[in-house]
Amino acid sequence: MEITIHASFLPHTDPDESVKFYRDILGFEVRTDVGYEGMRWITVGPAGQPDTSIVLYPPAADPGRTDDERRTIAEMMAKGTFATIVLQTDDIDGLFERLQATDAEVIQEPVDQPYGVRDCAFRDPAGNHIRINQAS
């Protein structure tokens, strides 16, 4: 039996800005863009990897969340402490230069970590922490 990761979820605060970041800056393809009652769920993923996706979702959409929970999530998103995803590339310095030339918020320049990974970090338009590792 094999188990794969099919999709991860990251919240968005502005669907159009999120599409610009993931499609136009990271180069992901938009696979679906579904609207319902003024909210949007957008599925993006790397070209050539149709089985791996990120679903950008409106955090207020979950009917099980209380107003206090929604407020806490919004505060954590504003601080960039709510959600994280780790991506991988074979050219971290080239990708960093490309991202740095945009409006993407840099958290960390490429660094050789003591645990054997070279990585850098950005925030997406919603404040999500995007960490990028270099493939060895």
XYZ file of C-alpha atoms in Angstrom:
136
model
C 0.000 0.000 0.000
C 1.286 3.437 -0.919
C 0.096 6.667 0.648
C 0.798 9.998 -1.040
C 0.081 13.579 -0.104
C -2.593 14.823 -2.481
C -3.485 18.278 -1.155
C -2.629 20.688 1.601
C -4.772 23.646 2.605
C -3.624 27.218 3.164
C -5.947 30.079 4.049
C -6.205 33.173 1.893
C -7.434 36.659 2.667
C -7.534 37.927 -0.926
C -8.084 35.267 -3.589
C -6.873 37.441 -6.474
C -3.612 38.311 -4.690
C -3.118 34.649 -3.800
C -3.587 33.617 -7.432
C -1.034 36.234 -8.497
C 1.473 34.896 -5.962
C 1.067 31.175 -6.655
C 0.510 31.409 -10.437
C 2.488 34.461 -11.528
C 5.345 34.424 -9.022
C 5.812 30.752 -8.091
C 4.707 29.531 -11.515
C 2.030 27.117 -10.297
C -0.959 26.319 -12.461
C -4.488 27.115 -11.304
C -6.458 23.879 -11.472
C -9.806 24.956 -10.095
C -11.304 28.217 -8.891
C -14.625 27.551 -7.202
C -16.892 30.264 -5.854
C -19.738 29.920 -3.378
C -21.607 32.672 -1.566
C -18.931 35.262 -2.280
C -16.037 33.025 -1.197
C -13.477 31.200 -3.356
C -11.559 27.921 -3.069
C -8.616 27.880 -5.475
C -6.575 24.771 -6.196
C -3.035 25.371 -7.446
C -0.084 23.104 -8.029
C 3.196 22.703 -9.826
C 2.977 22.028 -13.569
C 3.720 18.398 -14.361
C 2.641 17.235 -10.892
C -1.136 16.875 -11.180
C -1.369 14.710 -8.067
C 0.023 17.373 -5.728
C -2.053 20.447 -4.934
C -2.529 23.315 -2.532
C -6.095 24.426 -1.864
C -6.313 28.119 -0.986
C -9.424 28.548 1.107
C -11.360 31.282 2.903
C -10.696 30.662 6.607
C -14.115 32.029 7.568
C -15.903 29.350 5.559
C -15.792 26.597 8.181
C -19.226 26.630 9.865
C -17.818 24.833 12.912
C -15.618 27.756 13.917
C -16.756 30.239 16.481
C -16.334 33.980 16.043
C -13.549 33.889 18.661
C -11.743 31.168 16.701
C -12.105 33.145 13.452
C -10.720 36.233 15.174
C -7.763 34.255 16.562
C -7.050 32.756 13.130
C -7.153 36.215 11.517
C -4.730 37.532 14.168
C -2.360 34.599 13.658
C -2.508 35.000 9.861
C -1.639 38.692 10.207
C 1.432 37.708 12.252
C 2.360 34.916 9.813
C 2.068 32.229 12.483
C -1.031 30.317 11.384
C 0.055 28.132 8.438
C 3.271 26.878 6.860
C 4.096 24.863 3.786
C 7.494 23.575 2.680
C 8.296 23.518 -1.041
C 11.389 22.172 -2.777
C 13.434 23.311 -5.763
C 16.688 22.264 -7.416
C 17.841 25.916 -7.703
C 17.117 27.769 -4.481
C 19.346 30.744 -5.281
C 17.715 31.254 -8.691
C 14.233 30.930 -7.211
C 15.130 33.288 -4.371
C 16.347 35.948 -6.824
C 13.150 35.573 -8.844
C 10.934 35.862 -5.738
C 12.935 38.713 -4.243
C 12.426 40.731 -7.443
C 8.660 40.689 -6.784
C 6.575 42.043 -3.938
C 6.968 38.761 -2.029
C 7.890 39.326 1.605
C 11.277 37.783 2.361
C 11.579 36.126 5.775
C 14.955 34.491 5.282
C 17.582 34.545 2.536
C 19.069 31.187 1.426
C 21.019 29.609 4.299
C 22.836 26.300 4.732
C 21.116 24.936 7.831
C 23.065 22.864 10.395
C 20.591 20.015 9.855
C 21.708 19.575 6.235
C 19.219 21.648 4.252
C 19.746 24.845 2.290
C 16.557 26.865 2.509
C 14.914 30.270 2.361
C 11.507 31.589 3.413
C 8.795 33.999 2.252
C 5.263 34.968 3.207
C 2.434 34.716 0.727
C -0.158 37.553 0.485
C -2.195 36.026 3.347
C 0.842 35.808 5.637
C 1.371 32.067 5.252
C 4.948 30.971 5.880
C 6.411 29.527 2.655
C 9.686 27.699 3.337
C 11.638 26.480 0.324
C 14.296 23.771 0.488
C 16.868 22.947 -2.131
C 16.756 19.388 -3.363
C 20.048 17.615 -2.771
